[in-house]
mmCIF file of C-alpha atoms in Angstrom:
data_model
loop_
_atom_site.group_PDB
_atom_site.id
_atom_site.type_symbol
_atom_site.label_atom_id
_atom_site.label_comp_id
_atom_site.label_asym_id
_atom_site.label_seq_id
_atom_site.Cartn_x
_atom_site.Cartn_y
_atom_site.Cartn_z
ATOM 1 C CA UNK A 1 -4.715 -22.691 -31.958
ATOM 2 C CA UNK A 2 -4.175 -21.960 -35.285
ATOM 3 C CA UNK A 3 -5.139 -19.022 -35.985
ATOM 4 C CA UNK A 4 -8.504 -18.385 -37.780
ATOM 5 C CA UNK A 5 -7.652 -17.072 -41.553
ATOM 6 C CA UNK A 6 -10.558 -15.425 -43.141
ATOM 7 C CA UNK A 7 -10.288 -15.186 -46.771
ATOM 8 C CA UNK A 8 -12.705 -12.460 -49.057
ATOM 9 C CA UNK A 9 -12.664 -13.285 -52.670
ATOM 10 C CA UNK A 10 -14.663 -11.982 -55.831
ATOM 11 C CA UNK A 11 -16.478 -8.560 -55.239
ATOM 12 C CA UNK A 12 -18.692 -6.509 -56.506
ATOM 13 C CA UNK A 13 -16.599 -5.296 -58.929
ATOM 14 C CA UNK A 14 -15.485 -6.046 -63.069
ATOM 15 C CA UNK A 15 -13.109 -7.659 -61.828
ATOM 16 C CA UNK A 16 -14.266 -9.984 -59.948
ATOM 17 C CA UNK A 17 -13.013 -13.128 -62.152
ATOM 18 C CA UNK A 18 -8.957 -11.986 -61.615
ATOM 19 C CA UNK A 19 -10.138 -12.055 -57.515
ATOM 20 C CA UNK A 20 -11.266 -15.736 -57.634
ATOM 21 C CA UNK A 21 -8.017 -16.948 -59.506
ATOM 22 C CA UNK A 22 -6.226 -15.235 -57.076
ATOM 23 C CA UNK A 23 -8.414 -17.135 -54.516
ATOM 24 C CA UNK A 24 -7.525 -20.466 -55.846
ATOM 25 C CA UNK A 25 -3.748 -19.915 -56.233
ATOM 26 C CA UNK A 26 -3.739 -18.040 -52.171
ATOM 27 C CA UNK A 27 -5.558 -21.273 -51.020
ATOM 28 C CA UNK A 28 -3.594 -23.799 -52.232
ATOM 29 C CA UNK A 29 -0.261 -22.684 -50.538
ATOM 30 C CA UNK A 30 -1.743 -21.443 -47.056
ATOM 31 C CA UNK A 31 -0.460 -23.876 -44.214
ATOM 32 C CA UNK A 32 -3.506 -25.680 -42.812
ATOM 33 C CA UNK A 33 -0.618 -26.889 -40.172
ATOM 34 C CA UNK A 34 -0.905 -23.047 -38.429
ATOM 35 C CA UNK A 35 -4.249 -21.212 -40.058
ATOM 36 C CA UNK A 36 -8.086 -22.330 -39.819
ATOM 37 C CA UNK A 37 -9.157 -20.918 -43.025
ATOM 38 C CA UNK A 38 -12.274 -19.586 -43.456
ATOM 39 C CA UNK A 39 -13.559 -18.751 -47.137
ATOM 40 C CA UNK A 40 -15.665 -15.643 -47.639
ATOM 41 C CA UNK A 41 -17.105 -15.431 -51.113
ATOM 42 C CA UNK A 42 -18.459 -12.070 -52.074
ATOM 43 C CA UNK A 43 -20.809 -11.641 -55.151
ATOM 44 C CA UNK A 44 -21.023 -9.647 -57.749
ATOM 45 C CA UNK A 45 -23.920 -7.754 -55.900
ATOM 46 C CA UNK A 46 -22.127 -7.613 -52.946
ATOM 47 C CA UNK A 47 -24.259 -9.986 -51.001
ATOM 48 C CA UNK A 48 -21.540 -12.048 -48.112
ATOM 49 C CA UNK A 49 -21.511 -16.406 -48.222
ATOM 50 C CA UNK A 50 -19.369 -19.424 -47.206
ATOM 51 C CA UNK A 51 -18.768 -22.264 -49.014
ATOM 52 C CA UNK A 52 -17.721 -23.511 -45.931
ATOM 53 C CA UNK A 53 -14.415 -25.701 -44.856
ATOM 54 C CA UNK A 54 -12.334 -26.142 -48.494
ATOM 55 C CA UNK A 55 -10.237 -28.743 -49.358
ATOM 56 C CA UNK A 56 -7.266 -28.367 -51.549
ATOM 57 C CA UNK A 57 -6.940 -30.937 -53.456
ATOM 58 C CA UNK A 58 -9.320 -30.092 -56.504
ATOM 59 C CA UNK A 59 -9.933 -26.911 -55.194
ATOM 60 C CA UNK A 60 -11.211 -24.875 -58.715
ATOM 61 C CA UNK A 61 -12.960 -21.613 -58.930
ATOM 62 C CA UNK A 62 -16.193 -23.023 -59.622
ATOM 63 C CA UNK A 63 -15.772 -24.207 -56.208
ATOM 64 C CA UNK A 64 -14.853 -21.380 -54.739
ATOM 65 C CA UNK A 65 -18.317 -19.943 -55.643
ATOM 66 C CA UNK A 66 -21.534 -20.531 -53.743
ATOM 67 C CA UNK A 67 -25.074 -19.064 -53.014
ATOM 68 C CA UNK A 68 -26.594 -16.469 -50.427
ATOM 69 C CA UNK A 69 -28.474 -17.562 -47.762
ATOM 70 C CA UNK A 70 -29.812 -13.636 -48.058
ATOM 71 C CA UNK A 71 -30.365 -11.495 -50.610
ATOM 72 C CA UNK A 72 -29.586 -8.419 -48.929
ATOM 73 C CA UNK A 73 -26.499 -7.216 -48.402
ATOM 74 C CA UNK A 74 -26.999 -5.682 -45.037
ATOM 75 C CA UNK A 75 -28.471 -9.305 -43.895
ATOM 76 C CA UNK A 76 -25.466 -11.092 -45.382
ATOM 77 C CA UNK A 77 -22.446 -9.202 -43.787
ATOM 78 C CA UNK A 78 -24.401 -9.249 -40.683
ATOM 79 C CA UNK A 79 -24.540 -13.059 -40.446
ATOM 80 C CA UNK A 80 -20.709 -13.740 -42.063
ATOM 81 C CA UNK A 81 -20.068 -11.149 -39.033
ATOM 82 C CA UNK A 82 -21.949 -12.822 -35.882
ATOM 83 C CA UNK A 83 -21.548 -16.366 -36.802
ATOM 84 C CA UNK A 84 -17.953 -16.982 -38.677
ATOM 85 C CA UNK A 85 -15.508 -13.839 -37.897
ATOM 86 C CA UNK A 86 -16.782 -13.703 -33.945
ATOM 87 C CA UNK A 87 -15.658 -17.392 -33.456
ATOM 88 C CA UNK A 88 -12.730 -16.914 -30.684
ATOM 89 C CA UNK A 89 -9.266 -17.071 -31.258
ATOM 90 C CA UNK A 90 -6.818 -15.062 -32.753
ATOM 91 C CA UNK A 91 -7.780 -14.120 -36.261
ATOM 92 C CA UNK A 92 -6.261 -12.254 -39.477
ATOM 93 C CA UNK A 93 -8.265 -11.032 -42.509
ATOM 94 C CA UNK A 94 -6.481 -11.778 -46.105
ATOM 95 C CA UNK A 95 -8.812 -9.342 -48.434
ATOM 96 C CA UNK A 96 -7.700 -9.980 -52.363
ATOM 97 C CA UNK A 97 -10.589 -8.281 -53.454
ATOM 98 C CA UNK A 98 -9.525 -6.949 -56.926
ATOM 99 C CA UNK A 99 -11.068 -2.982 -58.242
ATOM 100 C CA UNK A 100 -13.988 -1.686 -56.336
ATOM 101 C CA UNK A 101 -15.826 -2.664 -53.832
ATOM 102 C CA UNK A 102 -12.446 -4.033 -52.047
ATOM 103 C CA UNK A 103 -9.691 -2.585 -52.981
ATOM 104 C CA UNK A 104 -10.749 0.845 -52.729
ATOM 105 C CA UNK A 105 -10.818 1.394 -48.790
ATOM 106 C CA UNK A 106 -14.536 0.280 -48.057
ATOM 107 C CA UNK A 107 -13.982 -3.063 -47.112
ATOM 108 C CA UNK A 108 -10.489 -1.738 -45.293
ATOM 109 C CA UNK A 109 -13.203 0.305 -43.504
ATOM 110 C CA UNK A 110 -15.510 -2.243 -42.473
ATOM 111 C CA UNK A 111 -12.381 -4.028 -40.839
ATOM 112 C CA UNK A 112 -10.672 -1.275 -39.086
ATOM 113 C CA UNK A 113 -14.208 -0.740 -37.512
ATOM 114 C CA UNK A 114 -14.084 -4.603 -36.615
ATOM 115 C CA UNK A 115 -10.522 -3.953 -34.861
ATOM 116 C CA UNK A 116 -9.412 -7.104 -36.676
ATOM 117 C CA UNK A 117 -5.915 -7.321 -38.335
ATOM 118 C CA UNK A 118 -5.768 -7.714 -42.174
ATOM 119 C CA UNK A 119 -3.405 -7.753 -45.138
ATOM 120 C CA UNK A 120 -2.513 -5.474 -47.483
ATOM 121 C CA UNK A 121 -3.171 -1.330 -47.493
ATOM 122 C CA UNK A 122 -5.583 1.060 -45.417
ATOM 123 C CA UNK A 123 -8.229 3.280 -45.884
ATOM 124 C CA UNK A 124 -6.703 6.088 -46.957
ATOM 125 C CA UNK A 125 -4.016 3.927 -49.172
ATOM 126 C CA UNK A 126 -6.244 1.624 -50.468
ATOM 127 C CA UNK A 127 -8.097 5.029 -52.191
ATOM 128 C CA UNK A 128 -5.806 6.652 -53.255
ATOM 129 C CA UNK A 129 -3.955 3.652 -55.518
ATOM 130 C CA UNK A 130 -7.899 3.178 -57.001
ATOM 131 C CA UNK A 131 -8.066 6.520 -57.670
ATOM 132 C CA UNK A 132 -5.425 7.329 -60.353
ATOM 133 C CA UNK A 133 -6.766 11.269 -60.607
ATOM 134 C CA UNK A 134 -5.868 10.970 -57.009
ATOM 135 C CA UNK A 135 -2.535 9.144 -56.997
ATOM 136 C CA UNK A 136 -1.193 11.958 -59.773
ATOM 137 C CA UNK A 137 -1.648 14.667 -57.582
ATOM 138 C CA UNK A 138 -0.083 12.932 -54.894
ATOM 139 C CA UNK A 139 2.659 11.553 -57.474
ATOM 140 C CA UNK A 140 3.270 14.949 -58.042
ATOM 141 C CA UNK A 141 3.319 16.450 -54.599
ATOM 142 C CA UNK A 142 6.042 13.709 -53.734
ATOM 143 C CA UNK A 143 8.339 15.076 -56.996
ATOM 144 C CA UNK A 144 7.981 12.203 -59.085
ATOM 145 C CA UNK A 145 7.977 11.886 -63.125
ATOM 146 C CA UNK A 146 5.157 10.826 -64.552
ATOM 147 C CA UNK A 147 3.820 11.419 -68.175
ATOM 148 C CA UNK A 148 1.149 14.090 -68.870
ATOM 149 C CA UNK A 149 -2.228 13.783 -68.341
ATOM 150 C CA UNK A 150 -5.809 15.648 -67.619
ATOM 151 C CA UNK A 151 -8.517 14.317 -65.207
ATOM 152 C CA UNK A 152 -12.430 14.375 -67.076
ATOM 153 C CA UNK A 153 -15.069 14.123 -64.662
ATOM 154 C CA UNK A 154 -18.262 12.841 -66.345
ATOM 155 C CA UNK A 155 -20.446 16.447 -65.568
ATOM 156 C CA UNK A 156 -17.823 18.349 -67.733
ATOM 157 C CA UNK A 157 -18.108 15.786 -70.434
ATOM 158 C CA UNK A 158 -22.033 15.949 -70.343
ATOM 159 C CA UNK A 159 -21.603 19.270 -70.842
ATOM 160 C CA UNK A 160 -20.262 19.846 -73.571
ATOM 161 C CA UNK A 161 -18.441 17.264 -75.495
ATOM 162 C CA UNK A 162 -16.945 19.025 -78.448
ATOM 163 C CA UNK A 163 -14.948 21.196 -75.205
ATOM 164 C CA UNK A 164 -13.237 18.449 -73.775
ATOM 165 C CA UNK A 165 -12.560 16.609 -77.072
ATOM 166 C CA UNK A 166 -10.444 19.738 -78.483
ATOM 167 C CA UNK A 167 -8.654 20.138 -75.134
ATOM 168 C CA UNK A 168 -7.314 16.899 -75.051
ATOM 169 C CA UNK A 169 -5.856 16.736 -78.586
ATOM 170 C CA UNK A 170 -4.439 20.446 -77.974
ATOM 171 C CA UNK A 171 -2.719 19.460 -74.069
ATOM 172 C CA UNK A 172 -2.119 15.537 -74.990
ATOM 173 C CA UNK A 173 -2.406 14.858 -78.258
ATOM 174 C CA UNK A 174 -2.263 11.022 -79.570
ATOM 175 C CA UNK A 175 -1.521 8.765 -79.101
ATOM 176 C CA UNK A 176 -3.458 8.875 -75.461
ATOM 177 C CA UNK A 177 -5.132 6.452 -73.631
ATOM 178 C CA UNK A 178 -8.293 6.778 -71.897
ATOM 179 C CA UNK A 179 -8.643 4.938 -67.929
ATOM 180 C CA UNK A 180 -11.227 4.764 -65.595
ATOM 181 C CA UNK A 181 -9.653 6.597 -62.623
ATOM 182 C CA UNK A 182 -10.669 3.672 -60.141
ATOM 183 C CA UNK A 183 -10.267 0.290 -61.955
ATOM 184 C CA UNK A 184 -7.370 -1.959 -62.238
ATOM 185 C CA UNK A 185 -6.434 -5.132 -64.817
ATOM 186 C CA UNK A 186 -6.824 -2.943 -67.745
ATOM 187 C CA UNK A 187 -10.510 -2.903 -67.890
ATOM 188 C CA UNK A 188 -12.204 0.158 -69.915
ATOM 189 C CA UNK A 189 -8.566 1.546 -71.097
ATOM 190 C CA UNK A 190 -8.635 2.535 -74.650
ATOM 191 C CA UNK A 191 -5.824 3.639 -76.654
ATOM 192 C CA UNK A 192 -6.824 6.307 -78.995
ATOM 193 C CA UNK A 193 -5.100 7.512 -81.736
ATOM 194 C CA UNK A 194 -7.595 10.226 -83.545
ATOM 195 C CA UNK A 195 -10.836 11.592 -82.846
ATOM 196 C CA UNK A 196 -13.008 8.859 -83.565
ATOM 197 C CA UNK A 197 -11.386 6.775 -80.945
ATOM 198 C CA UNK A 198 -10.830 9.253 -78.469
ATOM 199 C CA UNK A 199 -14.430 10.093 -78.710
ATOM 200 C CA UNK A 200 -15.307 6.139 -78.216
ATOM 201 C CA UNK A 201 -12.922 5.698 -75.632
ATOM 202 C CA UNK A 202 -14.357 8.231 -73.422
ATOM 203 C CA UNK A 203 -17.952 7.182 -73.502
ATOM 204 C CA UNK A 204 -16.797 3.241 -72.621
ATOM 205 C CA UNK A 205 -14.597 4.711 -69.746
ATOM 206 C CA UNK A 206 -17.710 6.466 -68.283
ATOM 207 C CA UNK A 207 -19.834 3.933 -68.620
ATOM 208 C CA UNK A 208 -17.371 1.772 -65.508
ATOM 209 C CA UNK A 209 -16.400 4.845 -63.689
ATOM 210 C CA UNK A 210 -17.158 8.920 -63.266
ATOM 211 C CA UNK A 211 -14.004 10.250 -63.454
ATOM 212 C CA UNK A 212 -11.615 9.307 -66.128
ATOM 213 C CA UNK A 213 -8.084 9.630 -66.307
ATOM 214 C CA UNK A 214 -6.292 10.584 -70.418
ATOM 215 C CA UNK A 215 -2.622 10.592 -70.894
ATOM 216 C CA UNK A 216 0.009 10.537 -73.150
ATOM 217 C CA UNK A 217 1.202 7.217 -74.784
ATOM 218 C CA UNK A 218 4.920 6.550 -73.110
ATOM 219 C CA UNK A 219 6.400 4.827 -76.061
ATOM 220 C CA UNK A 220 8.824 2.178 -74.373
ATOM 221 C CA UNK A 221 9.476 -0.342 -71.985
ATOM 222 C CA UNK A 222 6.896 -0.866 -68.880
ATOM 223 C CA UNK A 223 9.353 -2.000 -65.742
ATOM 224 C CA UNK A 224 7.311 -3.317 -62.226
ATOM 225 C CA UNK A 225 8.627 -3.264 -58.833
ATOM 226 C CA UNK A 226 7.419 -5.340 -55.801
ATOM 227 C CA UNK A 227 7.446 -3.633 -52.781
ATOM 228 C CA UNK A 228 6.227 -5.576 -49.109
ATOM 229 C CA UNK A 229 6.504 -4.220 -45.860
ATOM 230 C CA UNK A 230 5.513 -1.368 -42.785
ATOM 231 C CA UNK A 231 7.633 1.554 -41.787
ATOM 232 C CA UNK A 232 10.522 -0.368 -43.674
ATOM 233 C CA UNK A 233 9.448 -1.176 -47.226
ATOM 234 C CA UNK A 234 11.730 -3.117 -49.181
ATOM 235 C CA UNK A 235 11.474 -3.265 -52.653
ATOM 236 C CA UNK A 236 11.782 -6.478 -55.467
ATOM 237 C CA UNK A 237 14.728 -6.663 -58.061
ATOM 238 C CA UNK A 238 12.856 -4.760 -61.087
ATOM 239 C CA UNK A 239 10.806 -7.232 -63.719
ATOM 240 C CA UNK A 240 9.440 -6.352 -66.706
ATOM 241 C CA UNK A 241 6.811 -9.263 -69.747
ATOM 242 C CA UNK A 242 8.132 -9.587 -73.152
ATOM 243 C CA UNK A 243 5.454 -9.183 -75.048
ATOM 244 C CA UNK A 244 4.531 -7.550 -78.790
ATOM 245 C CA UNK A 245 1.420 -6.079 -77.628
ATOM 246 C CA UNK A 246 1.252 -2.053 -78.512
ATOM 247 C CA UNK A 247 -1.138 -2.118 -76.009
ATOM 248 C CA UNK A 248 -0.986 -4.606 -72.853
ATOM 249 C CA UNK A 249 -4.932 -5.566 -72.249
ATOM 250 C CA UNK A 250 -6.517 -6.917 -70.243
ATOM 251 C CA UNK A 251 -6.610 -10.301 -73.136
ATOM 252 C CA UNK A 252 -3.120 -9.422 -72.927
ATOM 253 C CA UNK A 253 -2.340 -9.642 -69.608
ATOM 254 C CA UNK A 254 -4.665 -12.952 -68.597
ATOM 255 C CA UNK A 255 -4.958 -14.717 -71.557
ATOM 256 C CA UNK A 256 -1.652 -14.921 -73.691
ATOM 257 C CA UNK A 257 0.064 -17.894 -73.063
ATOM 258 C CA UNK A 258 3.333 -16.636 -74.962
ATOM 259 C CA UNK A 259 3.848 -13.640 -72.028
ATOM 260 C CA UNK A 260 7.455 -14.298 -70.803
ATOM 261 C CA UNK A 261 8.962 -12.233 -67.908
ATOM 262 C CA UNK A 262 12.442 -11.029 -67.507
ATOM 263 C CA UNK A 263 13.658 -11.061 -64.012
ATOM 264 C CA UNK A 264 15.698 -9.054 -63.032
ATOM 265 C CA UNK A 265 14.890 -6.220 -65.905
ATOM 266 C CA UNK A 266 18.045 -5.732 -68.676
ATOM 267 C CA UNK A 267 18.432 -2.023 -67.750
ATOM 268 C CA UNK A 268 21.331 0.129 -67.363
ATOM 269 C CA UNK A 269 24.021 1.077 -64.614
ATOM 270 C CA UNK A 270 22.276 2.514 -62.105
ATOM 271 C CA UNK A 271 18.916 2.445 -63.017
ATOM 272 C CA UNK A 272 17.568 -0.188 -60.885
ATOM 273 C CA UNK A 273 18.547 0.640 -57.859
ATOM 274 C CA UNK A 274 16.572 4.868 -59.138
ATOM 275 C CA UNK A 275 13.639 2.207 -59.887
ATOM 276 C CA UNK A 276 13.873 0.623 -56.335
ATOM 277 C CA UNK A 277 13.842 3.660 -54.569
ATOM 278 C CA UNK A 278 11.620 5.424 -56.551
ATOM 279 C CA UNK A 279 9.536 2.490 -56.170
ATOM 280 C CA UNK A 280 10.051 3.131 -52.265
ATOM 281 C CA UNK A 281 9.398 6.996 -52.768
ATOM 282 C CA UNK A 282 6.063 6.213 -54.049
ATOM 283 C CA UNK A 283 4.676 3.732 -51.716
ATOM 284 C CA UNK A 284 5.739 5.852 -48.990
ATOM 285 C CA UNK A 285 4.092 8.845 -50.436
ATOM 286 C CA UNK A 286 0.867 7.052 -50.399
ATOM 287 C CA UNK A 287 1.073 6.250 -46.937
ATOM 288 C CA UNK A 288 1.099 2.404 -48.388
ATOM 289 C CA UNK A 289 1.601 -0.590 -45.971
ATOM 290 C CA UNK A 290 1.693 -4.590 -46.356
ATOM 291 C CA UNK A 291 2.337 -4.382 -50.319
ATOM 292 C CA UNK A 292 1.909 -2.397 -53.305
ATOM 293 C CA UNK A 293 3.461 -2.801 -57.582
ATOM 294 C CA UNK A 294 4.769 -0.009 -58.632
ATOM 295 C CA UNK A 295 5.122 0.428 -62.450
ATOM 296 C CA UNK A 296 7.130 3.134 -64.574
ATOM 297 C CA UNK A 297 7.805 3.315 -68.019
ATOM 298 C CA UNK A 298 11.249 3.657 -69.644
ATOM 299 C CA UNK A 299 11.673 5.481 -72.620
ATOM 300 C CA UNK A 300 14.208 4.978 -75.710
ATOM 301 C CA UNK A 301 15.970 8.223 -74.255
ATOM 302 C CA UNK A 302 16.357 6.115 -70.611
ATOM 303 C CA UNK A 303 13.603 8.816 -69.097
ATOM 304 C CA UNK A 304 12.111 7.189 -66.042
ATOM 305 C CA UNK A 305 8.252 8.029 -65.912
ATOM 306 C CA UNK A 306 6.080 6.459 -63.288
ATOM 307 C CA UNK A 307 3.014 5.160 -63.977
ATOM 308 C CA UNK A 308 0.889 3.860 -61.653
ATOM 309 C CA UNK A 309 0.944 2.277 -58.388
ATOM 310 C CA UNK A 310 -0.948 -1.200 -57.395
ATOM 311 C CA UNK A 311 -2.164 -1.355 -54.092
ATOM 312 C CA UNK A 312 -3.643 -5.529 -54.686
ATOM 313 C CA UNK A 313 -1.443 -6.611 -56.974
ATOM 314 C CA UNK A 314 -2.391 -10.171 -59.079
ATOM 315 C CA UNK A 315 -1.237 -12.999 -57.203
ATOM 316 C CA UNK A 316 -1.608 -16.187 -59.272
ATOM 317 C CA UNK A 317 1.285 -18.331 -59.471
ATOM 318 C CA UNK A 318 1.950 -17.154 -63.008
ATOM 319 C CA UNK A 319 1.501 -12.847 -61.378
ATOM 320 C CA UNK A 320 4.585 -10.474 -61.397
ATOM 321 C CA UNK A 321 4.580 -10.048 -57.751
ATOM 322 C CA UNK A 322 4.986 -12.583 -55.636
ATOM 323 C CA UNK A 323 7.487 -13.845 -58.735
ATOM 324 C CA UNK A 324 9.644 -11.525 -58.339
ATOM 325 C CA UNK A 325 10.160 -11.783 -54.883
ATOM 326 C CA UNK A 326 11.061 -15.276 -55.571
ATOM 327 C CA UNK A 327 13.766 -14.064 -57.977
ATOM 328 C CA UNK A 328 14.670 -11.301 -55.899
ATOM 329 C CA UNK A 329 15.562 -13.409 -52.493
ATOM 330 C CA UNK A 330 14.249 -16.431 -52.780
ATOM 331 C CA UNK A 331 10.996 -15.964 -51.154
ATOM 332 C CA UNK A 332 8.713 -18.948 -52.099
ATOM 333 C CA UNK A 333 4.697 -18.048 -52.513
ATOM 334 C CA UNK A 334 3.697 -19.645 -49.510
ATOM 335 C CA UNK A 335 6.476 -17.391 -47.392
ATOM 336 C CA UNK A 336 5.593 -14.764 -48.884
ATOM 337 C CA UNK A 337 1.754 -15.066 -47.801
ATOM 338 C CA UNK A 338 2.931 -15.760 -44.840
ATOM 339 C CA UNK A 339 4.529 -12.285 -44.610
ATOM 340 C CA UNK A 340 2.006 -10.436 -45.275
ATOM 341 C CA UNK A 341 0.348 -12.081 -42.738
ATOM 342 C CA UNK A 342 2.681 -11.315 -40.341
ATOM 343 C CA UNK A 343 3.008 -7.682 -41.251
ATOM 344 C CA UNK A 344 -0.315 -6.824 -41.161
ATOM 345 C CA UNK A 345 -0.758 -8.867 -37.497
ATOM 346 C CA UNK A 346 2.180 -6.127 -36.291
ATOM 347 C CA UNK A 347 0.496 -3.457 -38.088
ATOM 348 C CA UNK A 348 -2.568 -4.255 -36.012
ATOM 349 C CA UNK A 349 -0.320 -5.438 -32.727
ATOM 350 C CA UNK A 350 0.909 -1.118 -33.023
ATOM 351 C CA UNK A 351 -2.532 0.413 -33.331
ATOM 352 C CA UNK A 352 -3.459 -1.053 -29.954
ATOM 353 C CA UNK A 353 -1.197 1.727 -28.497
ATOM 354 C CA UNK A 354 -3.475 4.524 -29.351
ATOM 355 C CA UNK A 355 -5.362 5.827 -27.201
ATOM 356 C CA UNK A 356 -8.605 7.269 -27.907
ATOM 357 C CA UNK A 357 -9.644 8.735 -24.082
ATOM 358 C CA UNK A 358 -8.240 11.661 -22.615
#
């Protein structure tokens, strides 16, 4: 019997479009000889629905989008769970949900309650890695070097804007970056070089989140590493995008056709291994399983700063994560998907030995 593979995509998140692009690529790569694929679309309003069986031929983002039968989240989720996901036989879930309401532990918690294997990080590691403020505390406790930062909460800002601005200028300075704590794909991030930009950046950031991380800029290169596995994770060769953007924002990442990848990144002797070791250290410190991409800054003096860890990195054919593995050990895109599914099933099987009664 084929394994039923439930692919979740879309989501109630500003990264909805990124998820759709990822889903198209993943669905094209799945071996239909081994898996019976059930796509599940989550609308921007959090409604669950399905376009039914999809053919790989001519598959596009537009074909992935469908209209829900119910306009209440509880009913729509219940319909999917009681119908499609209650089918007999072996099953595994592949969440391709970027950002809030999908990459933050919420969907992972639901899947834990359903007791089904799922690809990627668990509840805690998903929540930790998406929340940049909490992640930075974990990194600090693990002794991993990072740039100066401070956390700004909406209540502080609402109470005394001027005090927050002064505090940032005194402790962080310019240039600095304002980031919503729980978003990816550089959405809502502002590079600020003076108070006017800082004011605008903070206001924009709070439109996406009620907690911000404000960081000092590191003038240098951004180096990325792909990590894969559960108890014994492996780190890929480091890579970097070659570009001339001062700030690598959403448009730069997804719309600039001039971007090129350098894999492996050209690094000084010994630094490649050091970066791979730090990536695994950060992965384990967050309790990650399945996969993550770990991003570093390397300044002109050769100092290394861990920027952030991404528990569900971009996964198109042109995304850094799968390409880093292909250039590290020859793993193809479809083989990588199967490895991730294998790790999900392995983790789920191990969990079934846990005893819940005395």
